[in-house]
Amino acid sequence: MALRLIRLVVPSGAAALTGAAASQKAGVHTSCVRSLRYGWWAYALGERTTPRFKEYSKIFAVDGNLASGKGALAQKLADKLGMLYMPEPDTFYLDKMTEEKTPLAVDFNGMCSLEKFYLDPKAADGNSYRLQVWMYNMRLLQYSNAIEHLLTTGQGVILERSPFSDMVFLEAMYKQGYVRKECVDHYNEIKGISLCEFLPPHLVIYVDVPADEVQKKLKQSGKSYLQNVSLPYLKTIEDSYKKSFLPKISESVEVLAYDATQAQDVERVAEDIEYLKFDKGPWLEQDDVTYHHMRMLVEDKQRVASLTCIPKFLPEITIGAHDYDEKYYAYRSLPGKNYAPGYNEDVGDKNIWLK
């Protein structure tokens, strides 16, 4: 069977909450704070989305190559505009959403390794494509969190990259011979049936740093697995941004581009955003009815994750039924994982029979 999320993805509504009201800085955001989960009854009783929207009730994505400074710009811009900053997800993003005290084993996080990809991008076990598919899933889940936060609180969100720009890595992998053509076809298929369910960001900010500069920064990072990232791979990512992603996304999304020096001037970027009219794209066609259906989708994380599951055999991401059962029951045997949160006596849950 196809490799997929073995565990229940994430608790919805109040069960997923960890903090108080939405802040402008957040390492990880699962869903907005509320006592009751939004649903059909809430809409029927008068709950509406548009009245809470303000000037920056929008989603911005800051894109760029590795080590381009996009994270620093995104965080500073969020502080400046009063928006929520969501850092780029990693392979253990699902653990953070489900509030694991310590990261779970790789078997429960995509069976892939980012470090292994950089050290051996042509690994025979298919790690490169498993990593790419898993990261697309994580970006999709994070993007659903961003939309949920926007629609529920009215506060805008700034992301590092988005599932809409994830394809630049696949293109680079394929052109460098890290993945097969069959993997590209599979990726395009799952992207075609999943990304269409979401609206694109209102604005994409691209930080343009030449590939050779990126490579120098990676060598200075101190992380051993980044020391040997090839220049052709970084160059292909840059080309994919400029020749594929940005021309296409600019048809329906506002786009701003800056070099590394300009991106450090947050005041200038904020001023440029003020002059944007945001007069194109599918967000202009939305109303309270469509926002209602959108909220129903993004609150159901299991439904979001299942959008990328298709019955197709691909050696890189397919495991046998016995292996799947072994991993499934191994997960269920972990402390607190046999039943839903709050119903596991082995981790100290009390009064289970009253719930």
CSV table of C-alpha atoms in Angstrom, one decimal:
chain,number,residue,atom,x,y,z
A,1,MET,CA,0.0,0.0,0.0
A,2,ALA,CA,1.1,3.5,-0.5
A,3,LEU,CA,3.1,5.2,2.2
A,4,ARG,CA,0.8,7.6,4.1
A,5,LEU,CA,0.3,9.2,7.5
A,6,ILE,CA,0.1,6.1,9.7
A,7,ARG,CA,-1.2,8.0,12.7
A,8,LEU,CA,-4.3,10.1,13.2
A,9,VAL,CA,-3.0,13.4,11.9
A,10,VAL,CA,-3.9,16.1,14.5
A,11,PRO,CA,-6.6,16.8,17.0
A,12,SER,CA,-9.1,19.3,15.8
A,13,GLY,CA,-10.6,22.3,17.5
A,14,ALA,CA,-10.0,22.8,21.2
A,15,ALA,CA,-8.0,19.6,21.5
A,16,ALA,CA,-5.2,20.9,19.3
A,17,LEU,CA,-4.7,24.1,21.3
A,18,THR,CA,-1.6,25.0,23.2
A,19,GLY,CA,-1.7,28.7,24.0
A,20,ALA,CA,-3.6,31.8,24.6
A,21,ALA,CA,-4.9,34.2,21.9
A,22,ALA,CA,-3.0,34.4,18.7
A,23,SER,CA,0.3,36.2,18.9
A,24,GLN,CA,2.4,37.8,16.3
A,25,LYS,CA,5.2,35.3,16.9
A,26,ALA,CA,4.7,31.6,16.9
A,27,GLY,CA,7.1,28.7,16.4
A,28,VAL,CA,4.3,26.3,15.5
A,29,HIS,CA,0.6,27.0,15.1
A,30,THR,CA,-2.0,24.3,15.0
A,31,SER,CA,-5.3,26.0,15.2
A,32,CYS,CA,-6.8,29.1,16.6
A,33,VAL,CA,-8.0,29.5,20.2
A,34,ARG,CA,-11.7,28.8,20.7
A,35,SER,CA,-13.9,26.9,23.2
A,36,LEU,CA,-16.0,25.2,20.5
A,37,ARG,CA,-15.1,23.8,17.1
A,38,TYR,CA,-16.5,25.7,14.2
A,39,GLY,CA,-19.2,23.8,12.2
A,40,TRP,CA,-22.5,23.9,10.4
A,41,TRP,CA,-24.4,25.0,13.5
A,42,ALA,CA,-22.0,27.9,14.1
A,43,TYR,CA,-22.6,29.1,10.6
A,44,ALA,CA,-26.4,28.6,10.9
A,45,LEU,CA,-26.4,30.7,14.1
A,46,GLY,CA,-24.7,33.6,12.5
A,47,GLU,CA,-21.0,33.0,12.6
A,48,ARG,CA,-19.4,34.9,9.7
A,49,THR,CA,-15.8,35.4,8.5
A,50,THR,CA,-15.7,38.7,6.5
A,51,PRO,CA,-16.6,41.1,9.4
A,52,ARG,CA,-13.3,40.3,11.1
A,53,PHE,CA,-11.1,41.0,8.1
A,54,LYS,CA,-8.9,44.0,8.1
A,55,GLU,CA,-6.2,45.5,5.9
A,56,TYR,CA,-3.7,42.8,6.4
A,57,SER,CA,-6.0,39.8,6.8
A,58,LYS,CA,-4.1,38.1,4.1
A,59,ILE,CA,-1.6,35.3,3.6
A,60,PHE,CA,1.9,36.2,2.4
A,61,ALA,CA,4.6,33.7,1.4
A,62,VAL,CA,8.3,34.6,1.5
A,63,ASP,CA,10.2,32.4,-1.0
A,64,GLY,CA,13.8,32.0,-2.0
A,65,ASN,CA,16.7,29.5,-2.3
A,66,LEU,CA,18.3,27.8,0.7
A,67,ALA,CA,20.0,30.3,3.1
A,68,SER,CA,18.6,33.3,1.3
A,69,GLY,CA,17.5,35.2,4.4
A,70,LYS,CA,13.8,34.6,3.7
A,71,GLY,CA,13.1,33.5,7.3
A,72,ALA,CA,14.5,36.7,8.8
A,73,LEU,CA,12.5,38.8,6.4
A,74,ALA,CA,9.3,36.9,7.1
A,75,GLN,CA,9.6,37.3,10.9
A,76,LYS,CA,10.5,40.9,10.9
A,77,LEU,CA,7.7,41.7,8.4
A,78,ALA,CA,5.2,39.9,10.5
A,79,ASP,CA,6.2,42.0,13.5
A,80,LYS,CA,6.0,45.1,11.5
A,81,LEU,CA,2.5,44.4,10.0
A,82,GLY,CA,1.0,42.7,13.0
A,83,MET,CA,0.7,39.3,11.3
A,84,LEU,CA,1.4,35.8,12.5
A,85,TYR,CA,4.8,34.3,11.5
A,86,MET,CA,4.9,30.6,10.7
A,87,PRO,CA,8.5,29.3,10.1
A,88,GLU,CA,9.1,26.7,7.4
A,89,PRO,CA,8.1,23.2,8.5
A,90,ASP,CA,10.6,20.4,8.8
A,91,THR,CA,10.2,16.7,8.6
A,92,PHE,CA,9.0,16.6,12.2
A,93,TYR,CA,6.3,19.2,11.8
A,94,LEU,CA,3.6,16.7,12.5
A,95,ASP,CA,5.1,16.0,15.9
A,96,LYS,CA,4.9,19.6,16.7
A,97,MET,CA,1.3,19.8,15.6
A,98,THR,CA,0.4,16.8,17.8
A,99,GLU,CA,2.5,18.3,20.7
A,100,GLU,CA,4.9,15.4,21.1
A,101,LYS,CA,7.3,15.9,24.0
A,102,THR,CA,10.1,14.4,22.0
A,103,PRO,CA,10.2,13.8,18.2
A,104,LEU,CA,8.9,10.3,17.2
A,105,ALA,CA,10.9,7.9,15.2
A,106,VAL,CA,11.5,8.5,11.5
A,107,ASP,CA,9.2,5.6,10.8
A,108,PHE,CA,6.3,7.8,11.9
A,109,ASN,CA,7.6,10.9,10.1
A,110,GLY,CA,7.7,10.0,6.4
A,111,MET,CA,10.5,7.4,6.6
A,112,CYS,CA,12.8,10.0,5.2
A,113,SER,CA,15.8,12.1,6.2
A,114,LEU,CA,16.8,15.6,5.1
A,115,GLU,CA,20.4,15.0,6.2
A,116,LYS,CA,20.6,11.8,4.2
A,117,PHE,CA,19.3,13.7,1.1
A,118,TYR,CA,22.0,16.2,1.3
A,119,LEU,CA,24.7,13.6,1.9
A,120,ASP,CA,23.4,11.1,-0.6
A,121,PRO,CA,20.8,12.6,-2.9
A,122,LYS,CA,20.8,9.6,-5.2
A,123,ALA,CA,20.3,7.0,-2.5
A,124,ALA,CA,19.0,3.7,-3.9
A,125,ASP,CA,16.3,3.4,-1.2
A,126,GLY,CA,14.3,6.3,-2.7
A,127,ASN,CA,14.8,8.6,0.2
A,128,SER,CA,14.9,11.7,-2.0
A,129,TYR,CA,11.4,11.3,-3.3
A,130,ARG,CA,10.0,10.1,0.0
A,131,LEU,CA,11.4,13.3,1.5
A,132,GLN,CA,9.8,15.4,-1.3
A,133,VAL,CA,6.4,13.9,-0.9
A,134,TRP,CA,6.5,14.1,2.9
A,135,MET,CA,7.5,17.8,2.8
A,136,TYR,CA,4.7,18.6,0.4
A,137,ASN,CA,2.3,17.0,3.0
A,138,MET,CA,3.8,19.1,5.8
A,139,ARG,CA,3.5,22.3,3.7
A,140,LEU,CA,-0.1,21.4,2.9
A,141,LEU,CA,-0.9,20.9,6.6
A,142,GLN,CA,0.8,24.1,7.6
A,143,TYR,CA,-1.0,26.0,4.8
A,144,SER,CA,-4.3,24.7,6.1
A,145,ASN,CA,-3.3,25.9,9.6
A,146,ALA,CA,-2.5,29.4,8.1
A,147,ILE,CA,-5.9,29.6,6.4
A,148,GLU,CA,-7.7,28.4,9.5
A,149,HIS,CA,-6.0,31.0,11.6
A,150,LEU,CA,-6.8,33.8,9.0
A,151,LEU,CA,-10.5,32.8,8.7
A,152,THR,CA,-11.0,32.3,12.4
A,153,THR,CA,-9.2,35.3,13.9
A,154,GLY,CA,-8.8,37.8,11.0
A,155,GLN,CA,-5.1,38.0,11.6
A,156,GLY,CA,-2.9,37.6,8.5
A,157,VAL,CA,-0.2,35.0,8.3
A,158,ILE,CA,3.3,35.1,6.8
A,159,LEU,CA,4.9,31.8,5.8
A,160,GLU,CA,8.3,30.7,4.6
A,161,ARG,CA,7.4,29.0,1.3
A,162,SER,CA,4.1,27.3,0.6
A,163,PRO,CA,2.8,24.2,-1.1
A,164,PHE,CA,2.5,26.3,-4.2
A,165,SER,CA,6.2,26.8,-4.5
A,166,ASP,CA,7.2,23.3,-3.3
A,167,MET,CA,7.5,22.2,-7.0
A,168,VAL,CA,10.8,24.0,-7.4
A,169,PHE,CA,12.6,21.3,-5.4
A,170,LEU,CA,11.0,18.5,-7.4
A,171,GLU,CA,12.1,20.1,-10.6
A,172,ALA,CA,15.6,20.5,-9.3
A,173,MET,CA,15.7,16.9,-8.1
A,174,TYR,CA,14.6,15.6,-11.4
A,175,LYS,CA,17.0,17.7,-13.5
A,176,GLN,CA,19.9,16.6,-11.3
A,177,GLY,CA,18.9,12.9,-11.6
A,178,TYR,CA,17.9,12.5,-8.0
A,179,VAL,CA,14.4,11.2,-8.8
A,180,ARG,CA,12.8,9.3,-11.7
A,181,LYS,CA,10.3,10.5,-14.2
A,182,GLU,CA,7.6,8.3,-12.6
A,183,CYS,CA,8.1,10.2,-9.4
A,184,VAL,CA,7.5,13.5,-11.2
A,185,ASP,CA,4.3,12.1,-12.7
A,186,HIS,CA,3.1,10.9,-9.3
A,187,TYR,CA,3.9,14.3,-7.7
A,188,ASN,CA,2.1,16.2,-10.3
A,189,GLU,CA,-0.9,13.9,-9.9
A,190,ILE,CA,-1.2,14.4,-6.1
A,191,LYS,CA,-0.5,18.1,-6.4
A,192,GLY,CA,-3.3,18.4,-9.1
A,193,ILE,CA,-5.9,16.8,-6.8
A,194,SER,CA,-4.9,18.5,-3.6
A,195,LEU,CA,-3.6,22.0,-4.3
A,196,CYS,CA,-6.8,22.9,-6.2
A,197,GLU,CA,-8.7,22.8,-2.9
A,198,PHE,CA,-6.8,25.8,-1.5
A,199,LEU,CA,-6.5,29.5,-2.5
A,200,PRO,CA,-3.0,30.7,-3.3
A,201,PRO,CA,-1.3,33.3,-1.1
A,202,HIS,CA,-2.3,36.9,-1.6
A,203,LEU,CA,1.4,37.9,-2.0
A,204,VAL,CA,4.6,36.1,-2.8
A,205,ILE,CA,7.9,37.8,-1.8
A,206,TYR,CA,10.9,36.4,-3.6
A,207,VAL,CA,14.4,36.9,-2.1
A,208,ASP,CA,16.8,36.6,-5.0
A,209,VAL,CA,20.3,35.3,-4.0
A,210,PRO,CA,22.6,33.9,-6.6
A,211,ALA,CA,23.3,30.2,-6.3
A,212,ASP,CA,27.0,30.6,-5.7
A,213,GLU,CA,26.3,33.0,-2.8
A,214,VAL,CA,23.9,30.5,-1.4
A,215,GLN,CA,26.5,27.7,-1.5
A,216,LYS,CA,29.0,29.9,0.4
A,217,LYS,CA,26.4,30.6,3.1
A,218,LEU,CA,25.7,26.8,3.4
A,219,LYS,CA,29.4,26.1,3.8
A,220,GLN,CA,29.6,28.6,6.6
A,221,SER,CA,26.5,27.3,8.4
A,222,GLY,CA,28.4,24.8,10.5
A,223,LYS,CA,26.0,21.9,9.6
A,224,SER,CA,28.1,19.1,8.2
A,225,TYR,CA,25.4,17.8,5.9
A,226,LEU,CA,25.1,21.2,4.2
A,227,GLN,CA,28.8,21.4,3.2
A,228,ASN,CA,28.4,19.4,0.0
A,229,VAL,CA,25.2,20.7,-1.5
A,230,SER,CA,26.0,20.9,-5.1
A,231,LEU,CA,26.1,24.2,-7.0
A,232,PRO,CA,24.1,22.7,-10.0
A,233,TYR,CA,21.3,21.7,-7.6
A,234,LEU,CA,21.1,25.2,-6.1
A,235,LYS,CA,21.3,26.8,-9.5
A,236,THR,CA,18.4,24.6,-10.7
A,237,ILE,CA,16.3,25.7,-7.8
A,238,GLU,CA,17.0,29.3,-8.7
A,239,ASP,CA,16.1,28.7,-12.3
A,240,SER,CA,12.9,26.9,-11.4
A,241,TYR,CA,11.8,29.8,-9.3
A,242,LYS,CA,12.5,32.3,-12.0
A,243,LYS,CA,11.4,30.4,-15.0
A,244,SER,CA,8.5,28.2,-13.7
A,245,PHE,CA,7.1,29.3,-10.4
A,246,LEU,CA,7.2,33.1,-10.4
A,247,PRO,CA,5.8,33.6,-14.0
A,248,LYS,CA,2.9,31.2,-13.2
A,249,ILE,CA,2.0,32.4,-9.8
A,250,SER,CA,2.1,36.1,-10.9
A,251,GLU,CA,-1.0,35.5,-13.0
A,252,SER,CA,-3.2,35.4,-9.9
A,253,VAL,CA,-0.9,36.6,-7.1
A,254,GLU,CA,0.9,39.8,-6.3
A,255,VAL,CA,4.7,39.3,-6.5
A,256,LEU,CA,7.6,41.4,-5.1
A,257,ALA,CA,11.2,40.5,-5.6
A,258,TYR,CA,14.3,41.7,-3.8
A,259,ASP,CA,18.0,41.0,-3.7
A,260,ALA,CA,19.6,40.0,-0.4
A,261,THR,CA,20.5,43.6,0.5
A,262,GLN,CA,17.1,45.0,-0.3
A,263,ALA,CA,15.4,42.2,1.7
A,264,GLN,CA,17.1,43.4,4.9
A,265,ASP,CA,15.2,46.8,4.6
A,266,VAL,CA,11.9,45.8,6.2
A,267,GLU,CA,10.6,49.3,6.1
A,268,ARG,CA,11.0,49.4,2.3
A,269,VAL,CA,9.3,46.1,1.9
A,270,ALA,CA,6.4,47.1,4.1
A,271,GLU,CA,6.1,50.4,2.1
A,272,ASP,CA,6.0,48.5,-1.1
A,273,ILE,CA,3.2,46.2,0.2
A,274,GLU,CA,1.2,49.3,1.2
A,275,TYR,CA,1.1,50.4,-2.5
A,276,LEU,CA,-0.1,47.0,-3.7
A,277,LYS,CA,-3.8,47.0,-4.8
A,278,PHE,CA,-4.4,43.2,-4.4
A,279,ASP,CA,-6.9,43.5,-7.2
A,280,LYS,CA,-6.4,40.1,-8.8
A,281,GLY,CA,-6.7,36.4,-7.9
A,282,PRO,CA,-9.4,34.1,-6.5
A,283,TRP,CA,-9.6,35.7,-3.1
A,284,LEU,CA,-11.6,38.5,-4.7
A,285,GLU,CA,-14.3,36.1,-5.6
A,286,GLN,CA,-14.9,34.7,-2.0
A,287,ASP,CA,-17.8,35.5,0.3
A,288,ASP,CA,-19.0,34.2,3.6
A,289,VAL,CA,-20.5,31.0,2.0
A,290,THR,CA,-17.2,30.0,0.4
A,291,TYR,CA,-15.2,30.9,3.5
A,292,HIS,CA,-17.6,28.6,5.5
A,293,HIS,CA,-16.8,25.7,3.3
A,294,MET,CA,-13.1,26.6,3.4
A,295,ARG,CA,-13.1,26.6,7.2
A,296,MET,CA,-14.8,23.2,7.3
A,297,LEU,CA,-12.0,21.8,5.1
A,298,VAL,CA,-9.0,23.3,6.9
A,299,GLU,CA,-10.2,22.3,10.3
A,300,ASP,CA,-10.3,18.6,9.3
A,301,LYS,CA,-6.6,17.8,9.2
A,302,GLN,CA,-7.2,14.2,8.4
A,303,ARG,CA,-9.1,15.2,5.4
A,304,VAL,CA,-6.4,17.6,4.3
A,305,ALA,CA,-3.7,14.9,4.7
A,306,SER,CA,-5.9,12.4,2.8
A,307,LEU,CA,-5.9,14.7,-0.3
A,308,THR,CA,-2.5,13.4,-1.3
A,309,CYS,CA,-3.3,9.7,-1.0
A,310,ILE,CA,-3.8,7.9,-4.3
A,311,PRO,CA,-3.8,4.1,-5.0
A,312,LYS,CA,-0.7,4.0,-7.1
A,313,PHE,CA,2.3,1.7,-6.9
A,314,LEU,CA,5.7,3.5,-6.7
A,315,PRO,CA,8.6,1.7,-5.2
A,316,GLU,CA,10.0,4.9,-3.5
A,317,ILE,CA,6.8,5.4,-1.4
A,318,THR,CA,5.2,2.0,-1.3
A,319,ILE,CA,5.4,-0.5,1.5
A,320,GLY,CA,3.9,-3.9,1.9
A,321,ALA,CA,0.8,-4.7,3.9
A,322,HIS,CA,2.8,-6.6,6.6
A,323,ASP,CA,5.3,-3.7,7.0
A,324,TYR,CA,2.5,-1.2,7.2
A,325,ASP,CA,0.7,-3.2,9.9
A,326,GLU,CA,4.0,-3.6,11.8
A,327,LYS,CA,4.5,0.2,11.8
A,328,TYR,CA,0.9,0.9,12.6
A,329,TYR,CA,0.8,-1.3,15.7
A,330,ALA,CA,4.3,-0.1,16.7
A,331,TYR,CA,2.8,3.4,16.8
A,332,ARG,CA,-0.3,2.3,18.7
A,333,SER,CA,2.0,0.7,21.3
A,334,LEU,CA,3.7,4.0,22.1
A,335,PRO,CA,2.6,5.7,25.4
A,336,GLY,CA,-0.6,7.6,25.0
A,337,LYS,CA,-1.2,6.4,21.4
A,338,ASN,CA,-3.6,3.5,21.8
A,339,TYR,CA,-6.7,5.7,22.1
A,340,ALA,CA,-7.7,9.3,21.5
A,341,PRO,CA,-6.0,11.9,23.7
A,342,GLY,CA,-7.4,11.9,27.2
A,343,TYR,CA,-8.4,8.2,27.1
A,344,ASN,CA,-5.0,6.6,27.7
A,345,GLU,CA,-4.6,5.3,31.3
A,346,ASP,CA,-0.9,4.5,30.6
A,347,VAL,CA,0.0,8.2,30.5
A,348,GLY,CA,-2.1,9.1,33.5
A,349,ASP,CA,-5.4,10.1,32.0
A,350,LYS,CA,-8.1,10.0,34.8
A,351,ASN,CA,-11.8,9.5,34.9
A,352,ILE,CA,-11.9,7.9,31.5
A,353,TRP,CA,-15.2,6.1,32.2
A,354,LEU,CA,-16.9,9.5,32.7
A,355,LYS,CA,-15.8,11.0,29.4
